């Protein structure tokens, strides 16, 4: 709340950002341990070891990196907007590359093993998320990094871009949970109900992903963690045609 | 954006509320058709027909009713806050009752069929959601309907209550998607990849739930759809100790 002392607010913010980083990294590590230890490791040969690359890449790219790309606007909210914007774009580029590798991994595996594609709810939700992620990426590039739209249009699009970014992270987490459930039922359906170590680890991974998403959404939607308006930024970033040009009161 | 003409804004709001209602009802109907037609119908005898009550109740209670209970603050944003608050509480009470029936249905079925409880990611996420929903319900009752906390505490809690409400709807939708995937893999794993009608219907149900959640979150988080501040409300609802007493600029 606005009434909270700034010192306490800063500490809460730092604690939550730290927690998000720990949870995000933990989700990548848990996925790596699950695929590396319980599912036999990684390869790029069309085998099930190539499939194992898929969950790791999706959690790293679409969840952790995408989440952190959004968080930079809060973590570096006192840095020049131009630099933060470039960092946001670069982390998103990394997320996109890792995501594409993850998608190729599973389609390659399906082709080699003659498993049909795109029939499950996980694949429908996942592909929808990736398609929207790519659309959001291109739109963000056009509107904010190399702005081709008018200032008014950019200012109008900004809240939609921010909203869609959060929806995308949540959809990525949801698709990951569906993938976890699918993988568990395909691999250990007969023993899952006895809660073997692999089942517990995968369930915990699911909860870690949920908690990462909740903290991320909280940090992004709370008014007091927003980037403060800075009139000097406009002159600093004039070559960059930042959104502040449009006179919008909103910061991403 | 603030620049949009009010008329256009109102039409967009009405269109989105209408779309949310259609999608929410469609999700309940699709679940009913899936369980009623493809899974043999409903009963209360410990059989799999009793299990079929579970998805229907969860989608109706935790998704549709919970979502609509939140939406009343936007749809009736020009009505007296006291009445809207009661409506919010009553729909939540209905949601709670339907949810409890849904939970009892699946635990009864598990007991009769000697199936272990609480081992899957769906059950972990679902139970966490229900536990948080009950906590949120009790907290809301204490803070806002029969306020026992100070005005300052209530004003501080309001944004957390609103945020947790949205998290709960999203978690309910996520748990439903996990439930859909589980049910499909338990029932039609061998034929799912050929996309039979049941598989398509359940996948479409999943997408309808996602779209319902996205529209709901958009309606709730957009500033221009918020309840406008109304100083007269304070005198009208003075017996009711509404949050406006606390001098908070926020409306739920």
Short mmCIF file of C-alpha atoms in Angstrom, two decimals:
data_model
loop_
_atom_site.label_atom_id
_atom_site.label_comp_id
_atom_site.label_asym_id
_atom_site.label_seq_id
_atom_site.Cartn_x
_atom_site.Cartn_y
_atom_site.Cartn_z
CA UNK A 1 0.00 0.00 0.00
CA UNK A 2 1.01 3.57 -0.43
CA UNK A 3 1.13 3.89 3.36
CA UNK A 4 4.03 1.44 3.71
CA UNK A 5 7.33 3.14 4.58
CA UNK A 6 9.64 3.28 1.51
CA UNK A 7 12.38 1.36 3.36
CA UNK A 8 10.02 -1.51 4.15
CA UNK A 9 8.67 -1.37 0.60
CA UNK A 10 12.17 -1.59 -0.87
CA UNK A 11 13.00 -4.54 1.34
CA UNK A 12 9.78 -6.32 0.37
CA UNK A 13 10.51 -5.65 -3.29
CA UNK A 14 14.09 -6.96 -3.01
CA UNK A 15 12.90 -10.02 -1.10
CA UNK A 16 10.26 -10.83 -3.70
CA UNK A 17 12.64 -10.33 -6.63
CA UNK A 18 15.13 -12.62 -4.85
CA UNK A 19 12.43 -15.21 -4.23
CA UNK A 20 11.38 -15.05 -7.91
CA UNK A 21 14.99 -15.64 -9.00
CA UNK A 22 15.42 -18.57 -6.62
CA UNK A 23 12.12 -20.11 -7.76
CA UNK A 24 12.84 -19.49 -11.45
CA UNK A 25 16.29 -21.07 -11.20
CA UNK A 26 14.90 -23.90 -9.06
CA UNK A 27 12.33 -24.68 -11.77
CA UNK A 28 15.09 -24.94 -14.41
CA UNK A 29 17.27 -27.09 -12.11
CA UNK A 30 14.35 -29.37 -11.16
CA UNK A 31 13.46 -29.85 -14.84
CA UNK A 32 17.12 -30.63 -15.58
CA UNK A 33 17.31 -33.16 -12.73
CA UNK A 34 14.01 -34.76 -13.77
CA UNK A 35 15.05 -35.18 -17.41
CA UNK A 36 18.76 -35.73 -16.71
CA UNK A 37 18.51 -38.17 -13.82
CA UNK A 38 15.09 -39.85 -14.01
CA UNK A 39 14.57 -39.77 -17.80
CA UNK A 40 18.09 -40.76 -18.87
CA UNK A 41 19.67 -37.47 -19.93
CA UNK A 42 19.92 -35.41 -23.10
CA UNK A 43 20.87 -36.02 -26.72
CA UNK A 44 20.03 -34.73 -30.23
CA UNK A 45 19.41 -37.97 -32.10
CA UNK A 46 15.62 -38.23 -32.43
CA UNK A 47 15.44 -40.50 -29.37
CA UNK A 48 13.54 -39.87 -26.14
CA UNK A 49 16.74 -38.20 -24.91
CA UNK A 50 16.11 -35.53 -27.52
CA UNK A 51 12.57 -35.17 -26.20
CA UNK A 52 14.14 -34.40 -22.80
CA UNK A 53 15.56 -31.19 -24.27
CA UNK A 54 11.98 -29.95 -24.79
CA UNK A 55 10.83 -29.46 -21.16
CA UNK A 56 14.19 -27.95 -20.18
CA UNK A 57 14.11 -25.40 -23.00
CA UNK A 58 10.47 -24.46 -22.48
CA UNK A 59 10.88 -23.88 -18.73
CA UNK A 60 14.13 -21.97 -19.29
CA UNK A 61 12.94 -19.93 -22.29
CA UNK A 62 9.20 -19.38 -21.96
CA UNK A 63 9.01 -19.25 -18.16
CA UNK A 64 12.28 -18.15 -16.55
CA UNK A 65 13.77 -15.94 -19.29
CA UNK A 66 10.41 -14.49 -20.34
CA UNK A 67 9.61 -13.75 -16.70
CA UNK A 68 12.97 -12.08 -16.12
CA UNK A 69 12.65 -10.07 -19.33
CA UNK A 70 9.47 -8.59 -17.86
CA UNK A 71 11.01 -8.10 -14.41
CA UNK A 72 13.83 -5.86 -15.70
CA UNK A 73 11.35 -2.96 -15.89
CA UNK A 74 10.87 -3.23 -12.13
CA UNK A 75 14.40 -4.20 -11.08
CA UNK A 76 16.08 -1.45 -13.12
CA UNK A 77 13.35 1.09 -12.72
CA UNK A 78 15.81 3.90 -12.01
CA UNK A 79 18.03 3.17 -15.04
CA UNK A 80 17.63 4.95 -18.39
CA UNK A 81 14.57 3.56 -20.10
CA UNK A 82 16.46 3.05 -23.37
CA UNK A 83 18.91 0.64 -21.73
CA UNK A 84 16.18 -1.25 -19.91
CA UNK A 85 14.23 -1.54 -23.13
CA UNK A 86 17.26 -3.03 -24.93
CA UNK A 87 17.82 -5.49 -22.04
CA UNK A 88 14.10 -6.43 -22.21
CA UNK A 89 14.47 -7.10 -25.95
CA UNK A 90 17.74 -9.02 -25.62
CA UNK A 91 16.43 -11.36 -22.89
CA UNK A 92 13.30 -11.90 -24.99
CA UNK A 93 15.52 -12.76 -27.98
CA UNK A 94 17.33 -15.35 -25.84
CA UNK A 95 13.94 -16.69 -24.69
CA UNK A 96 12.80 -16.95 -28.32
CA UNK A 97 15.95 -18.85 -29.40
CA UNK A 98 15.73 -21.29 -26.48
CA UNK A 99 12.00 -21.77 -27.16
CA UNK A 100 12.58 -22.57 -30.84
CA UNK A 101 15.22 -25.18 -29.87
CA UNK A 102 12.70 -26.71 -27.44
CA UNK A 103 9.98 -26.87 -30.10
CA UNK A 104 12.31 -28.40 -32.72
CA UNK A 105 13.42 -31.00 -30.15
CA UNK A 106 9.91 -32.37 -29.59
CA UNK A 107 8.82 -32.26 -33.25
CA UNK A 108 12.03 -34.07 -34.29
CA UNK A 109 11.46 -36.72 -31.63
CA UNK A 110 7.82 -37.19 -32.71
CA UNK A 111 8.88 -37.58 -36.36
CA UNK A 112 11.57 -40.14 -35.52
CA UNK A 113 9.25 -42.11 -33.19
CA UNK A 114 6.23 -41.73 -35.53
CA UNK A 115 4.17 -40.10 -32.77
CA UNK A 116 1.41 -37.79 -34.02
CA UNK A 117 1.79 -34.06 -33.27
CA UNK A 118 -0.62 -31.51 -31.95
CA UNK A 119 -3.44 -33.65 -30.57
CA UNK A 120 -3.24 -33.01 -26.84
CA UNK A 121 -4.47 -30.07 -24.79
CA UNK A 122 -0.82 -29.47 -23.79
CA UNK A 123 0.19 -29.15 -27.43
CA UNK A 124 -2.78 -26.88 -28.26
CA UNK A 125 -2.13 -24.56 -25.30
CA UNK A 126 1.63 -24.69 -25.78
CA UNK A 127 1.52 -23.90 -29.50
CA UNK A 128 -1.00 -21.10 -28.91
CA UNK A 129 1.36 -19.66 -26.29
CA UNK A 130 4.38 -19.86 -28.61
CA UNK A 131 2.43 -18.28 -31.50
CA UNK A 132 1.24 -15.42 -29.28
CA UNK A 133 4.77 -15.06 -27.84
CA UNK A 134 6.18 -14.62 -31.36
CA UNK A 135 3.40 -12.15 -32.26
CA UNK A 136 4.03 -10.17 -29.06
CA UNK A 137 7.77 -10.20 -29.81
CA UNK A 138 7.33 -8.80 -33.33
CA UNK A 139 4.75 -6.24 -32.17
CA UNK A 140 7.02 -5.11 -29.33
CA UNK A 141 9.92 -4.74 -31.75
CA UNK A 142 7.85 -2.66 -34.18
CA UNK A 143 6.12 -0.51 -31.60
CA UNK A 144 8.88 0.13 -29.07
CA UNK A 145 12.39 -0.74 -30.29
CA UNK A 146 12.07 0.40 -33.92
CA UNK A 147 8.87 2.40 -33.61
CA UNK A 148 6.96 2.54 -36.85
CA UNK A 149 3.64 3.46 -35.23
CA UNK A 150 2.55 6.93 -34.11
CA UNK A 151 3.13 8.05 -30.52
CA UNK A 152 -0.61 7.81 -29.82
CA UNK A 153 -0.79 4.28 -31.19
CA UNK A 154 2.26 3.24 -29.17
CA UNK A 155 0.85 4.74 -25.98
CA UNK A 156 -2.47 2.95 -26.64
CA UNK A 157 -0.72 -0.34 -27.27
CA UNK A 158 1.52 -0.22 -24.19
CA UNK A 159 -1.02 -1.43 -21.58
CA UNK A 160 -2.15 -4.18 -23.98
CA UNK A 161 1.52 -5.21 -24.45
CA UNK A 162 2.04 -5.34 -20.67
CA UNK A 163 -1.20 -7.29 -20.12
CA UNK A 164 -0.40 -9.74 -22.92
CA UNK A 165 3.11 -10.24 -21.51
CA UNK A 166 1.69 -11.35 -18.17
CA UNK A 167 -0.93 -13.53 -19.90
CA UNK A 168 1.89 -15.16 -21.88
CA UNK A 169 3.93 -15.97 -18.77
CA UNK A 170 0.84 -17.43 -17.09
CA UNK A 171 -0.05 -19.43 -20.23
CA UNK A 172 3.56 -20.67 -20.41
CA UNK A 173 3.37 -21.86 -16.83
CA UNK A 174 -0.05 -23.46 -17.44
CA UNK A 175 1.26 -25.25 -20.54
CA UNK A 176 4.29 -26.43 -18.55
CA UNK A 177 2.02 -27.91 -15.87
CA UNK A 178 0.04 -29.72 -18.59
CA UNK A 179 3.32 -31.01 -20.01
CA UNK A 180 4.42 -32.25 -16.57
CA UNK A 181 1.12 -34.12 -16.11
CA UNK A 182 1.31 -35.62 -19.62
CA UNK A 183 4.92 -36.74 -19.18
CA UNK A 184 4.20 -38.30 -15.77
CA UNK A 185 1.17 -40.21 -17.05
CA UNK A 186 3.03 -41.40 -20.16
CA UNK A 187 6.06 -42.51 -18.11
CA UNK A 188 5.01 -43.63 -14.62
CA UNK A 189 1.21 -43.97 -14.73
CA UNK A 190 1.22 -47.33 -12.92
CA UNK A 191 3.42 -46.15 -10.03
CA UNK A 192 2.47 -42.44 -9.87
CA UNK A 193 -0.18 -43.05 -7.19
CA UNK A 194 2.46 -44.46 -4.83
CA UNK A 195 4.24 -41.09 -5.04
CA UNK A 196 7.69 -42.22 -6.18
CA UNK A 197 10.57 -39.73 -5.98
CA UNK A 198 10.14 -38.80 -9.67
CA UNK A 199 6.46 -38.04 -9.16
CA UNK A 200 7.12 -35.91 -6.09
CA UNK A 201 9.92 -34.03 -7.86
CA UNK A 202 7.69 -33.29 -10.88
CA UNK A 203 4.77 -32.22 -8.65
CA UNK A 204 7.09 -29.93 -6.68
CA UNK A 205 8.35 -28.49 -9.97
CA UNK A 206 4.73 -27.69 -10.82
CA UNK A 207 4.19 -25.87 -7.52
CA UNK A 208 7.49 -23.97 -7.91
CA UNK A 209 6.33 -22.77 -11.34
CA UNK A 210 2.99 -21.63 -9.91
CA UNK A 211 4.70 -19.71 -7.10
CA UNK A 212 7.15 -18.10 -9.57
CA UNK A 213 4.16 -16.92 -11.63
CA UNK A 214 2.28 -15.55 -8.62
CA UNK A 215 5.28 -13.54 -7.35
CA UNK A 216 6.07 -12.25 -10.83
CA UNK A 217 2.50 -11.09 -11.43
CA UNK A 218 2.43 -9.42 -8.00
CA UNK A 219 5.68 -7.53 -8.67
CA UNK A 220 4.47 -6.35 -12.07
CA UNK A 221 0.94 -5.32 -11.12
CA UNK A 222 1.66 -3.44 -7.86
CA UNK A 223 1.54 0.30 -8.43
CA UNK A 224 4.32 1.11 -5.95
CA UNK A 225 6.86 -1.05 -7.78
CA UNK A 226 6.28 0.75 -11.09
CA UNK A 227 8.90 2.77 -12.86
CA UNK A 228 8.62 6.34 -11.55
CA UNK A 229 7.91 9.01 -14.20
CA UNK A 230 11.15 10.77 -15.12
CA UNK A 231 10.85 13.84 -17.36
CA UNK A 232 14.62 13.86 -17.97
CA UNK A 233 14.31 10.51 -19.72
CA UNK A 234 12.52 12.15 -22.58
CA UNK A 235 15.49 14.28 -23.53
CA UNK A 236 17.91 11.39 -22.89
CA UNK A 237 16.06 8.98 -25.08
CA UNK A 238 14.86 11.38 -27.74
CA UNK A 239 16.80 9.55 -30.47
CA UNK A 240 15.09 6.41 -29.41
CA UNK A 241 11.50 7.61 -29.71
CA UNK A 242 10.51 6.12 -26.37
CA UNK A 243 6.94 5.93 -25.29
CA UNK A 244 7.36 8.89 -22.97
CA UNK A 245 7.21 11.01 -26.10
CA UNK A 246 3.55 10.18 -26.42
CA UNK A 247 2.84 11.91 -23.14
CA UNK A 248 1.43 8.72 -21.69
CA UNK A 249 1.35 8.64 -17.90
CA UNK A 250 2.04 4.92 -17.99
CA UNK A 251 5.36 3.19 -17.76
CA UNK A 252 5.69 -0.43 -18.81
CA UNK B 1 -6.76 3.82 -22.95
CA UNK B 2 -8.07 6.95 -21.36
CA UNK B 3 -8.26 8.53 -24.82
CA UNK B 4 -10.98 6.13 -26.01
CA UNK B 5 -14.43 7.77 -26.27
CA UNK B 6 -16.68 6.70 -23.36
CA UNK B 7 -19.32 5.36 -25.77
CA UNK B 8 -16.79 3.10 -27.49
CA UNK B 9 -15.41 2.13 -24.09
CA UNK B 10 -18.88 1.17 -22.81
CA UNK B 11 -19.54 -0.91 -25.92
CA UNK B 12 -16.21 -2.67 -25.55
CA UNK B 13 -16.93 -3.34 -21.88
CA UNK B 14 -20.41 -4.71 -22.63
CA UNK B 15 -19.04 -6.87 -25.46
CA UNK B 16 -16.33 -8.33 -23.26
CA UNK B 17 -18.70 -9.00 -20.35
CA UNK B 18 -21.06 -10.71 -22.82
CA UNK B 19 -18.19 -12.76 -24.25
CA UNK B 20 -17.13 -13.78 -20.72
CA UNK B 21 -20.67 -14.95 -19.94
CA UNK B 22 -20.94 -16.92 -23.17
CA UNK B 23 -17.53 -18.54 -22.58
CA UNK B 24 -18.25 -19.24 -18.89
CA UNK B 25 -21.59 -20.87 -19.72
CA UNK B 26 -20.04 -22.71 -22.66
CA UNK B 27 -17.41 -24.19 -20.35
CA UNK B 28 -20.11 -25.50 -17.99
CA UNK B 29 -22.16 -26.90 -20.90
CA UNK B 30 -19.11 -28.53 -22.53
CA UNK B 31 -18.16 -30.15 -19.22
CA UNK B 32 -21.75 -31.36 -18.83
CA UNK B 33 -21.81 -32.80 -22.35
CA UNK B 34 -18.40 -34.45 -21.88
CA UNK B 35 -19.37 -36.12 -18.59
CA UNK B 36 -23.05 -36.65 -19.48
CA UNK B 37 -22.66 -37.97 -23.03
CA UNK B 38 -19.14 -39.38 -23.37
CA UNK B 39 -18.57 -40.54 -19.77
CA UNK B 40 -22.02 -42.06 -19.14
CA UNK B 41 -23.81 -39.43 -17.04
CA UNK B 42 -24.15 -38.58 -13.38
CA UNK B 43 -25.03 -40.44 -10.17
CA UNK B 44 -24.22 -40.35 -6.45
CA UNK B 45 -23.37 -43.99 -5.76
CA UNK B 46 -19.57 -44.10 -5.48
CA UNK B 47 -19.28 -45.18 -9.13
CA UNK B 48 -17.47 -43.37 -11.94
CA UNK B 49 -20.79 -41.61 -12.58
CA UNK B 50 -20.29 -39.93 -9.21
CA UNK B 51 -16.80 -38.91 -10.29
CA UNK B 52 -18.46 -37.15 -13.25
CA UNK B 53 -20.07 -34.72 -10.80
CA UNK B 54 -16.56 -33.51 -9.85
CA UNK B 55 -15.48 -31.75 -13.09
CA UNK B 56 -18.94 -30.23 -13.56
CA UNK B 57 -19.01 -28.78 -10.03
CA UNK B 58 -15.44 -27.47 -10.18
CA UNK B 59 -15.93 -25.69 -13.51
CA UNK B 60 -19.29 -24.30 -12.37
CA UNK B 61 -18.20 -23.33 -8.85
CA UNK B 62 -14.51 -22.46 -8.93
CA UNK B 63 -14.38 -21.03 -12.46
CA UNK B 64 -17.73 -19.66 -13.65
CA UNK B 65 -19.33 -18.62 -10.34
CA UNK B 66 -16.07 -17.39 -8.82
CA UNK B 67 -15.36 -15.41 -11.99
CA UNK B 68 -18.83 -13.87 -12.02
CA UNK B 69 -18.60 -13.04 -8.31
CA UNK B 70 -15.54 -10.95 -9.16
CA UNK B 71 -17.14 -9.41 -12.25
CA UNK B 72 -20.10 -7.94 -10.32
CA UNK B 73 -17.80 -5.12 -9.13
CA UNK B 74 -17.37 -4.07 -12.76
CA UNK B 75 -20.83 -4.87 -14.12
CA UNK B 76 -22.67 -3.09 -11.29
CA UNK B 77 -20.10 -0.38 -10.76
CA UNK B 78 -22.76 2.32 -10.52
CA UNK B 79 -24.90 0.48 -7.93
CA UNK B 80 -24.59 1.06 -4.17
CA UNK B 81 -21.41 -0.66 -3.00
CA UNK B 82 -23.22 -2.35 -0.12
CA UNK B 83 -25.52 -4.24 -2.50
CA UNK B 84 -22.70 -5.20 -4.83
CA UNK B 85 -20.70 -6.44 -1.86
CA UNK B 86 -23.60 -8.64 -0.73
CA UNK B 87 -24.04 -10.00 -4.27
CA UNK B 88 -20.26 -10.70 -4.38
CA UNK B 89 -20.55 -12.61 -1.10
CA UNK B 90 -23.69 -14.52 -2.10
CA UNK B 91 -22.25 -15.72 -5.44
CA UNK B 92 -19.07 -16.72 -3.61
CA UNK B 93 -21.19 -18.67 -1.11
CA UNK B 94 -22.84 -20.52 -4.02
CA UNK B 95 -19.39 -21.15 -5.50
CA UNK B 96 -18.20 -22.54 -2.17
CA UNK B 97 -21.19 -24.91 -1.83
CA UNK B 98 -20.85 -26.20 -5.40
CA UNK B 99 -17.09 -26.63 -4.87
CA UNK B 100 -17.58 -28.66 -1.69
CA UNK B 101 -20.04 -30.96 -3.51
CA UNK B 102 -17.46 -31.41 -6.27
CA UNK B 103 -14.71 -32.28 -3.79
CA UNK B 104 -16.89 -34.74 -1.88
CA UNK B 105 -17.88 -36.40 -5.18
CA UNK B 106 -14.30 -37.26 -6.13
CA UNK B 107 -13.17 -38.32 -2.64
CA UNK B 108 -16.25 -40.58 -2.31
CA UNK B 109 -15.52 -42.13 -5.69
CA UNK B 110 -11.87 -42.69 -4.79
CA UNK B 111 -12.83 -44.36 -1.50
CA UNK B 112 -15.37 -46.66 -3.18
CA UNK B 113 -12.97 -47.57 -6.00
CA UNK B 114 -9.95 -47.81 -3.65
CA UNK B 115 -8.03 -45.22 -5.67
CA UNK B 116 -5.40 -43.27 -3.69
CA UNK B 117 -6.04 -39.55 -3.14
CA UNK B 118 -3.80 -36.55 -3.52
CA UNK B 119 -0.86 -37.92 -5.48
CA UNK B 120 -1.17 -36.08 -8.80
CA UNK B 121 -0.14 -32.54 -9.72
CA UNK B 122 -3.83 -31.88 -10.50
CA UNK B 123 -4.82 -32.88 -6.97
CA UNK B 124 -2.01 -30.83 -5.39
CA UNK B 125 -2.82 -27.71 -7.40
CA UNK B 126 -6.57 -28.23 -7.04
CA UNK B 127 -6.45 -28.73 -3.28
CA UNK B 128 -4.14 -25.74 -2.85
CA UNK B 129 -6.62 -23.67 -4.86
CA UNK B 130 -9.59 -24.83 -2.78
CA UNK B 131 -7.72 -24.20 0.49
CA UNK B 132 -6.75 -20.68 -0.63
CA UNK B 133 -10.31 -20.08 -1.89
CA UNK B 134 -11.71 -20.95 1.57
CA UNK B 135 -9.09 -18.76 3.27
CA UNK B 136 -9.89 -15.87 0.92
CA UNK B 137 -13.61 -16.37 1.57
CA UNK B 138 -13.21 -16.23 5.37
CA UNK B 139 -10.81 -13.27 5.17
CA UNK B 140 -13.19 -11.40 2.86
CA UNK B 141 -16.08 -12.05 5.21
CA UNK B 142 -14.13 -10.80 8.23
CA UNK B 143 -12.57 -7.79 6.56
CA UNK B 144 -15.39 -6.51 4.38
CA UNK B 145 -18.82 -7.96 5.18
CA UNK B 146 -18.55 -8.11 8.97
CA UNK B 147 -15.50 -5.94 9.42
CA UNK B 148 -13.55 -6.76 12.53
CA UNK B 149 -10.32 -5.15 11.34
CA UNK B 150 -9.45 -1.44 11.49
CA UNK B 151 -10.14 0.79 8.48
CA UNK B 152 -6.41 1.05 7.79
CA UNK B 153 -5.99 -2.72 7.87
CA UNK B 154 -8.98 -3.20 5.59
CA UNK B 155 -7.71 -0.61 3.11
CA UNK B 156 -4.29 -2.30 3.16
CA UNK B 157 -5.81 -5.72 2.62
CA UNK B 158 -8.09 -4.72 -0.28
CA UNK B 159 -5.50 -4.80 -3.10
CA UNK B 160 -4.17 -8.12 -1.76
CA UNK B 161 -7.75 -9.48 -1.72
CA UNK B 162 -8.30 -8.37 -5.32
CA UNK B 163 -4.95 -9.79 -6.47
CA UNK B 164 -5.56 -13.10 -4.66
CA UNK B 165 -9.04 -13.32 -6.21
CA UNK B 166 -7.58 -13.15 -9.71
CA UNK B 167 -4.80 -15.60 -8.78
CA UNK B 168 -7.49 -17.98 -7.49
CA UNK B 169 -9.51 -17.83 -10.73
CA UNK B 170 -6.35 -18.42 -12.77
CA UNK B 171 -5.30 -21.30 -10.48
CA UNK B 172 -8.81 -22.78 -10.75
CA UNK B 173 -8.58 -22.66 -14.54
CA UNK B 174 -5.06 -24.15 -14.45
CA UNK B 175 -6.22 -26.96 -12.15
CA UNK B 176 -9.19 -27.61 -14.47
CA UNK B 177 -6.86 -27.93 -17.46
CA UNK B 178 -4.73 -30.42 -15.48
CA UNK B 179 -7.91 -32.32 -14.62
CA UNK B 180 -8.96 -32.40 -18.28
CA UNK B 181 -5.55 -33.79 -19.31
CA UNK B 182 -5.61 -36.39 -16.51
CA UNK B 183 -9.15 -37.53 -17.34
CA UNK B 184 -8.37 -37.81 -21.07
CA UNK B 185 -5.19 -39.83 -20.47
CA UNK B 186 -6.94 -42.12 -17.97
CA UNK B 187 -9.93 -42.67 -20.32
CA UNK B 188 -8.84 -42.48 -23.96
CA UNK B 189 -5.03 -42.58 -23.93
CA UNK B 190 -4.85 -45.14 -26.75
CA UNK B 191 -7.13 -43.21 -29.10
CA UNK B 192 -6.44 -39.60 -28.00
CA UNK B 193 -3.78 -39.09 -30.69
CA UNK B 194 -6.35 -39.81 -33.43
CA UNK B 195 -8.33 -36.82 -32.12
CA UNK B 196 -11.70 -38.49 -31.46
CA UNK B 197 -14.73 -36.27 -30.83
CA UNK B 198 -14.33 -36.61 -27.05
CA UNK B 199 -10.70 -35.49 -27.23
CA UNK B 200 -11.54 -32.49 -29.41
CA UNK B 201 -14.43 -31.51 -27.14
CA UNK B 202 -12.23 -31.67 -24.03
CA UNK B 203 -9.40 -29.72 -25.73
CA UNK B 204 -11.89 -27.07 -26.86
CA UNK B 205 -13.20 -26.92 -23.28
CA UNK B 206 -9.63 -26.20 -22.17
CA UNK B 207 -9.25 -23.35 -24.65
CA UNK B 208 -12.65 -21.90 -23.69
CA UNK B 209 -11.54 -21.86 -20.04
CA UNK B 210 -8.29 -20.08 -20.97
CA UNK B 211 -10.17 -17.45 -22.98
CA UNK B 212 -12.67 -16.93 -20.14
CA UNK B 213 -9.75 -16.31 -17.77
CA UNK B 214 -8.00 -13.89 -20.11
CA UNK B 215 -11.14 -11.78 -20.68
CA UNK B 216 -11.99 -11.80 -16.96
CA UNK B 217 -8.48 -10.66 -15.98
CA UNK B 218 -8.57 -7.93 -18.63
CA UNK B 219 -11.92 -6.62 -17.40
CA UNK B 220 -10.76 -6.56 -13.79
CA UNK B 221 -7.32 -5.05 -14.30
CA UNK B 222 -8.17 -2.23 -16.72
CA UNK B 223 -8.31 1.10 -14.92
CA UNK B 224 -11.18 2.51 -17.02
CA UNK B 225 -13.56 -0.31 -16.05
CA UNK B 226 -13.05 0.31 -12.33
CA UNK B 227 -15.79 1.44 -10.01
CA UNK B 228 -15.75 5.26 -10.04
CA UNK B 229 -15.20 6.91 -6.64
CA UNK B 230 -18.54 8.05 -5.22
CA UNK B 231 -18.40 10.19 -2.05
CA UNK B 232 -22.17 9.75 -1.53
CA UNK B 233 -21.61 6.05 -1.00
CA UNK B 234 -19.90 6.73 2.28
CA UNK B 235 -23.00 8.19 3.84
CA UNK B 236 -25.24 5.56 2.22
CA UNK B 237 -23.19 2.68 3.52
CA UNK B 238 -22.13 4.12 6.82
CA UNK B 239 -23.86 1.33 8.76
CA UNK B 240 -21.97 -1.13 6.69
CA UNK B 241 -18.45 0.13 7.40
CA UNK B 242 -17.43 -0.03 3.78
CA UNK B 243 -13.84 0.35 2.75
CA UNK B 244 -14.46 3.90 1.58
CA UNK B 245 -14.38 4.83 5.26
CA UNK B 246 -10.68 4.07 5.30
CA UNK B 247 -10.05 6.87 2.85
CA UNK B 248 -8.51 4.46 0.39
CA UNK B 249 -8.50 5.69 -3.18
CA UNK B 250 -9.01 2.13 -4.39
CA UNK B 251 -12.24 0.41 -5.21
CA UNK B 252 -12.33 -3.36 -5.42
#
